[in-house]
Structures are given as structure tokens and as C-alpha cells.
PDB file of C-alpha atoms in Angstrom:
ATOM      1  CA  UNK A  27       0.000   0.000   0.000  1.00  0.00           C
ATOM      2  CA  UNK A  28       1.372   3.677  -0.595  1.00  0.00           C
ATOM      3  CA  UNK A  29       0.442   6.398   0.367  1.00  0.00           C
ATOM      4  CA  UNK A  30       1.625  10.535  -0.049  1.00  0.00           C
ATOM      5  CA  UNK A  31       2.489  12.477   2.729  1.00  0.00           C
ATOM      6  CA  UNK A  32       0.235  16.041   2.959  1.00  0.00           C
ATOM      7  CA  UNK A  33       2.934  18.530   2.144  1.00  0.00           C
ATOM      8  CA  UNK A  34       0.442  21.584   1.752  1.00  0.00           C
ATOM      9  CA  UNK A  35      -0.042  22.081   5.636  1.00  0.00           C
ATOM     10  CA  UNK A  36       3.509  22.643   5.807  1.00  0.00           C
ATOM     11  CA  UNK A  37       4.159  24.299   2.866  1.00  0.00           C
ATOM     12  CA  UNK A  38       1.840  27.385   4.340  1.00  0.00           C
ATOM     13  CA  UNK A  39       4.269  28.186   6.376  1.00  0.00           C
ATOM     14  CA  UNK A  40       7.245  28.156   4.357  1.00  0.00           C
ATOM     15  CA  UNK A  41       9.166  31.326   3.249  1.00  0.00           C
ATOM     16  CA  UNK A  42      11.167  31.416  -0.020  1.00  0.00           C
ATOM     17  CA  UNK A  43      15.016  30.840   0.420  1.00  0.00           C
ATOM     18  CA  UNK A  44      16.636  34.323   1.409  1.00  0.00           C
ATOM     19  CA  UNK A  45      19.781  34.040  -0.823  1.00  0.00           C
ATOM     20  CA  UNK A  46      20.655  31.208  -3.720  1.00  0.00           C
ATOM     21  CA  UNK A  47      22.682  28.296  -2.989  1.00  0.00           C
ATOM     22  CA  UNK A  48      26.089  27.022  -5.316  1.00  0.00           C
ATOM     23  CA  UNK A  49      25.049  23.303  -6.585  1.00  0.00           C
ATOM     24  CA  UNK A  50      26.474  20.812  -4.210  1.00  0.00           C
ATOM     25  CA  UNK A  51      28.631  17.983  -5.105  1.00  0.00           C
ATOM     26  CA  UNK A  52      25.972  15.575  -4.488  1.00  0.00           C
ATOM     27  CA  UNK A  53      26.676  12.302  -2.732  1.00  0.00           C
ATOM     28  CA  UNK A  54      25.037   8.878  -1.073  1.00  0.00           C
ATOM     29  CA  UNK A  55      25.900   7.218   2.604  1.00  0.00           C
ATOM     30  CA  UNK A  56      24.040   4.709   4.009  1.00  0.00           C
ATOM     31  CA  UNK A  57      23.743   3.738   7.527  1.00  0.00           C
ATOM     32  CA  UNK A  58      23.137   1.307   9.763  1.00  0.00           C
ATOM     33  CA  UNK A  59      23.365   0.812  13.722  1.00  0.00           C
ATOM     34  CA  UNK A  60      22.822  -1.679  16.076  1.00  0.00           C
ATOM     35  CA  UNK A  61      21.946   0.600  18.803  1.00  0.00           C
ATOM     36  CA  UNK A  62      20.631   4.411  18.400  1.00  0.00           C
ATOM     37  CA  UNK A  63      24.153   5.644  17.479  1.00  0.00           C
ATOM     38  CA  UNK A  64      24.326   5.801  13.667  1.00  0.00           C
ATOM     39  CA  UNK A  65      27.481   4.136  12.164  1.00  0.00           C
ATOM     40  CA  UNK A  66      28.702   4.807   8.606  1.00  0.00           C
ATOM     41  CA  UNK A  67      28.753   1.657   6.389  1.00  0.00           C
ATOM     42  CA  UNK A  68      28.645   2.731   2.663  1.00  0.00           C
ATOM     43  CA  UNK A  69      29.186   6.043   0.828  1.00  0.00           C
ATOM     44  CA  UNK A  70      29.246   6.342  -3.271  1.00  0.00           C
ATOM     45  CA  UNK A  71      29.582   9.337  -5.094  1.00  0.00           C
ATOM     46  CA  UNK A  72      26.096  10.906  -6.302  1.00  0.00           C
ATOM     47  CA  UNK A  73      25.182  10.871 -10.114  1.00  0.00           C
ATOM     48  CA  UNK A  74      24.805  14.103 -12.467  1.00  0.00           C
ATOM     49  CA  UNK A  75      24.975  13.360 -16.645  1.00  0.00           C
ATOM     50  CA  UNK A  76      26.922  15.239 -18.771  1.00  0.00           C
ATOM     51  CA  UNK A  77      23.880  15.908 -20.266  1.00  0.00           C
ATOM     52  CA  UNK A  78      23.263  18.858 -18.056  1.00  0.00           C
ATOM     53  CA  UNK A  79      20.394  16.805 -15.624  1.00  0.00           C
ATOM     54  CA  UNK A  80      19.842  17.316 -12.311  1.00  0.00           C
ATOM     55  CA  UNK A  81      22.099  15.876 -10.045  1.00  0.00           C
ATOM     56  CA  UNK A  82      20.836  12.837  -7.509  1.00  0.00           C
ATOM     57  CA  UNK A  83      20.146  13.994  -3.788  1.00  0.00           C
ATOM     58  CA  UNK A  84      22.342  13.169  -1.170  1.00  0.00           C
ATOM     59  CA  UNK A  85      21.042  11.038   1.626  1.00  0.00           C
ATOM     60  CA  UNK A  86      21.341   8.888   4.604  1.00  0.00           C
ATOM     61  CA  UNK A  87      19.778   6.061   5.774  1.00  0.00           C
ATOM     62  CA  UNK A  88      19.914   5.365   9.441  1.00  0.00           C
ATOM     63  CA  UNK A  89      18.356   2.682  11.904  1.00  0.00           C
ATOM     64  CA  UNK A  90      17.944   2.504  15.683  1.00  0.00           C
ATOM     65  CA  UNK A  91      16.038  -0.018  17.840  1.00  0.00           C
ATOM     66  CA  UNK A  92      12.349   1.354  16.940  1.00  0.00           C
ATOM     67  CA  UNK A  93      12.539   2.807  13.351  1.00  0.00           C
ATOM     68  CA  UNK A  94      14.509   4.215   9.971  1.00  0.00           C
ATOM     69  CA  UNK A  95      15.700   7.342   9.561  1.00  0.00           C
ATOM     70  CA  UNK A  96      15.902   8.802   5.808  1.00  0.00           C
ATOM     71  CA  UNK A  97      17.714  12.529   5.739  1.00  0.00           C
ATOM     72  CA  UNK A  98      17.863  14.098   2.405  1.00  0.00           C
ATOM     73  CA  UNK A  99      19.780  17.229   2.125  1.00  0.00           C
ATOM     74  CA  UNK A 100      18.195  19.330  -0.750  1.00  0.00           C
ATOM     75  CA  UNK A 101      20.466  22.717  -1.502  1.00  0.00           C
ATOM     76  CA  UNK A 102      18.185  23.241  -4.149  1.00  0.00           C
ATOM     77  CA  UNK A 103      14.505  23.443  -2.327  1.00  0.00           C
ATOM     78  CA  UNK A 104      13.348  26.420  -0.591  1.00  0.00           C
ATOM     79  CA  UNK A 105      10.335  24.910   0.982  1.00  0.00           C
ATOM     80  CA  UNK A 106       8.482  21.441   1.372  1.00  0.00           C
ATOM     81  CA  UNK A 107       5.513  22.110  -1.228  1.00  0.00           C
ATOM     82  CA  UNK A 108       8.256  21.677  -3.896  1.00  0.00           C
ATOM     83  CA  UNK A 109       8.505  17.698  -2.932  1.00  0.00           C
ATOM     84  CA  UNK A 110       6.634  14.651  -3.705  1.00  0.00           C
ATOM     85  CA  UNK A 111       7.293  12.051  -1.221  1.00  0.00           C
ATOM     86  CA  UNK A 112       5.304   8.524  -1.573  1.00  0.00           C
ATOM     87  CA  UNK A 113       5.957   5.800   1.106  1.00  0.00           C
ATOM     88  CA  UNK A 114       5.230   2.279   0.992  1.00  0.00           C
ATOM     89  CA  UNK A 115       6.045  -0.368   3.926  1.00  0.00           C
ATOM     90  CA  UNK A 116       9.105  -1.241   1.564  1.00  0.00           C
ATOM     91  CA  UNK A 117      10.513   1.814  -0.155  1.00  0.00           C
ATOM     92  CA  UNK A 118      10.830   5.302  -0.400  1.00  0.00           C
ATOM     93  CA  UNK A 119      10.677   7.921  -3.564  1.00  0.00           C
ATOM     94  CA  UNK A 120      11.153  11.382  -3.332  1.00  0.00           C
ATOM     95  CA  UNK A 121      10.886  13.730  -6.417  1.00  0.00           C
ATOM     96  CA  UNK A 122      11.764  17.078  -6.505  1.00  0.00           C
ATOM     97  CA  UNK A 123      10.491  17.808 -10.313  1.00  0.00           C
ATOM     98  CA  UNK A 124      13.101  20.079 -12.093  1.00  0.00           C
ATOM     99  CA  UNK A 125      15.560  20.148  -9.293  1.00  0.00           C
ATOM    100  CA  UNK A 126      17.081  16.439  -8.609  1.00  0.00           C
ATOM    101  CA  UNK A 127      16.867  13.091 -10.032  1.00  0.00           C
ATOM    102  CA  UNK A 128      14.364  11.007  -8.667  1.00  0.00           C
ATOM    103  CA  UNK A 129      15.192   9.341  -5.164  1.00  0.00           C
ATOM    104  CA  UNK A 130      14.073   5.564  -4.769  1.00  0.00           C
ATOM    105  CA  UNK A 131      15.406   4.327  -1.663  1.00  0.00           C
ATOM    106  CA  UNK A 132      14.428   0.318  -0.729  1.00  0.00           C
ATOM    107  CA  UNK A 133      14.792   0.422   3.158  1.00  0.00           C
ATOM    108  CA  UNK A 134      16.420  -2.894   4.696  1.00  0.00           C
ATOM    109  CA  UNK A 135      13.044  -3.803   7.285  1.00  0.00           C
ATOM    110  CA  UNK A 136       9.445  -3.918   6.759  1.00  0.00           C
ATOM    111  CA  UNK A 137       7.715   0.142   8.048  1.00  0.00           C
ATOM    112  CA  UNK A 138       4.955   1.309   9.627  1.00  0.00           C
ATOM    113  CA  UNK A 139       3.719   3.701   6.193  1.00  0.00           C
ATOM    114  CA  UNK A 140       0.970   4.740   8.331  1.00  0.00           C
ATOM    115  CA  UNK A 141       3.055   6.156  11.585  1.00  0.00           C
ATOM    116  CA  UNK A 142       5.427   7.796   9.348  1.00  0.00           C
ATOM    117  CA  UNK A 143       6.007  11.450   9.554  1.00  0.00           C
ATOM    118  CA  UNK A 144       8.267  14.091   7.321  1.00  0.00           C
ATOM    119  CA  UNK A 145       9.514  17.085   8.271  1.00  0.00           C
ATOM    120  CA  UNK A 146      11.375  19.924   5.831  1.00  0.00           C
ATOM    121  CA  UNK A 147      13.747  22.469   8.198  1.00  0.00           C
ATOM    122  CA  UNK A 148      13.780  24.682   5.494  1.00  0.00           C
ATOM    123  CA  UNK A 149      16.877  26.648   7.238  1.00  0.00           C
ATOM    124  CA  UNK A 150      19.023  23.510   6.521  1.00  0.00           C
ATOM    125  CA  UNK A 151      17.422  22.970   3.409  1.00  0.00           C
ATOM    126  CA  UNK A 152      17.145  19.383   5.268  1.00  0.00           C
ATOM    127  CA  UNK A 153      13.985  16.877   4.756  1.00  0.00           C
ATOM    128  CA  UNK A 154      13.838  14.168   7.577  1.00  0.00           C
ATOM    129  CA  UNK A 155      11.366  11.151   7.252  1.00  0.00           C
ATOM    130  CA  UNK A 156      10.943   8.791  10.053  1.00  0.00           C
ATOM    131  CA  UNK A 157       9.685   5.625   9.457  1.00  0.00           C
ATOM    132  CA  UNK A 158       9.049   3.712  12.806  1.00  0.00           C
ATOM    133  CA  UNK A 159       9.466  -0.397  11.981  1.00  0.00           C
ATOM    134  CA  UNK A 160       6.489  -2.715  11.267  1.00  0.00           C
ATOM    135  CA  UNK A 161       5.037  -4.805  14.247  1.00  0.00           C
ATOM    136  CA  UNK A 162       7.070  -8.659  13.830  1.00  0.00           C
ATOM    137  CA  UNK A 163       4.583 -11.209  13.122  1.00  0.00           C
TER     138      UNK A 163
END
């Protein structure tokens, strides 16, 4: 089942970006812990084509006892209306049309879609999606 996150609430209260941002070097680490503290177990270099296209988001992926932690760090987006973020209990995609390439993330354990929440700090240009773990059966 997926389902879209409301991003209008939030978007209300955004203000546009004060000054424009260089284009980051965009890059990919992904995370995983055994306790709350986050360790570092992957990184790879982020993709943008020759072509001119928009360059993939950088992102983390982080676990602790009760849930998954996806941070994407988005230079490029002033405020939270400017994202499409769709959740399933499997994956995650993130589209920022015109701005980065599409994000599909597959996260490692089964989510609760429906307990999920998002948050944009819009200051840090930072989006934060928590996805607490699915009940085992």
C-alpha cells in the first residue's frame, strides 16, 4: 500500500530561500546501527549526466532499535511544497520535479507507512522522514 504524505499544511508556512545556494557535489551514505548511534557503512559518489540533468540527492539512511531514519539534504529546495514524497512499507521515492533526479530508496526492514512522519527544516534545506518499523509477526 502507498500512500503521499500532505505537504500543503507545511508548505503554508514556508518562506522562499533568502539568498541562492552554489550546486552541491551531491553524494550517497548509508547507515546502519545496532543501537541508536548511527554508524557509517557505505558512501558512493552521487550521479549528475553530462547531459546537463539534475544531479541525484544526497542522503542517509539510518536505523535505531524502533525505526529508519531517511535525511535528504536538498540545496536546491526552498520549501516542502516543492517535494513529492510517496511511502510504501518497503521503499521510499522522493521527487523534486526540475531540481534532482528522482530518489528511490528500498529500506532494509518492513515500516509502519501509516506512523510515518516528514519534516522539511527549510533553514538547513534538510527533509527528515521517520519511518518507525512494522510490528514482527
Amino acid at each position: 500500500m502507498e500512500r503521499k504524505l500532505s505537504v500543503a499544511e507545511a508548505a503554508e508556512a514556508a518562506e522562499a530561500a533568502d539568498a541562492e545556494q552554489p550546486t552541491p557535489t551531491p553524494t550517497t551514505a548509508v547507515a546502519d546501527a545496532s543501537s541508536s548511534d548511527a554508524v557509517a557503512v557505505a558512501s558512493a559518489a552521487g550521479r549528475v549526466a553530462s547531459s546537463g540533468a539534475a544531479p541525484a540527492p544526497e542522503h542517509e539512511l539510518t536505523r535505531d532499535e524502533t525505526s529508519l531514519l531517511l535525511t535528504a539534504h536538498l540545496p536546491l529546495v526552498a520549501k516542502m511544497a516543492q517535494l513529492d514524497l510517496a511511502l510504501s512499507s518497503q521503499a521510499v521515492s522522493l521527487q523534486a520535479e526540475g531540481l534532482y533526479e528522482a530518489l528511490e530508496v528500498q529500506l532494509p526492514d518492513p515500516v509502519d507507512e501509516e506512523a510515518a512522519s516528514a519534516r522539511f527544516d527549510k533553514k538547513a534545506r534538510r527533509l527528515t522522514v521517520r519511518l518507525p518499523l512494522a510490528a514482527r509477526r
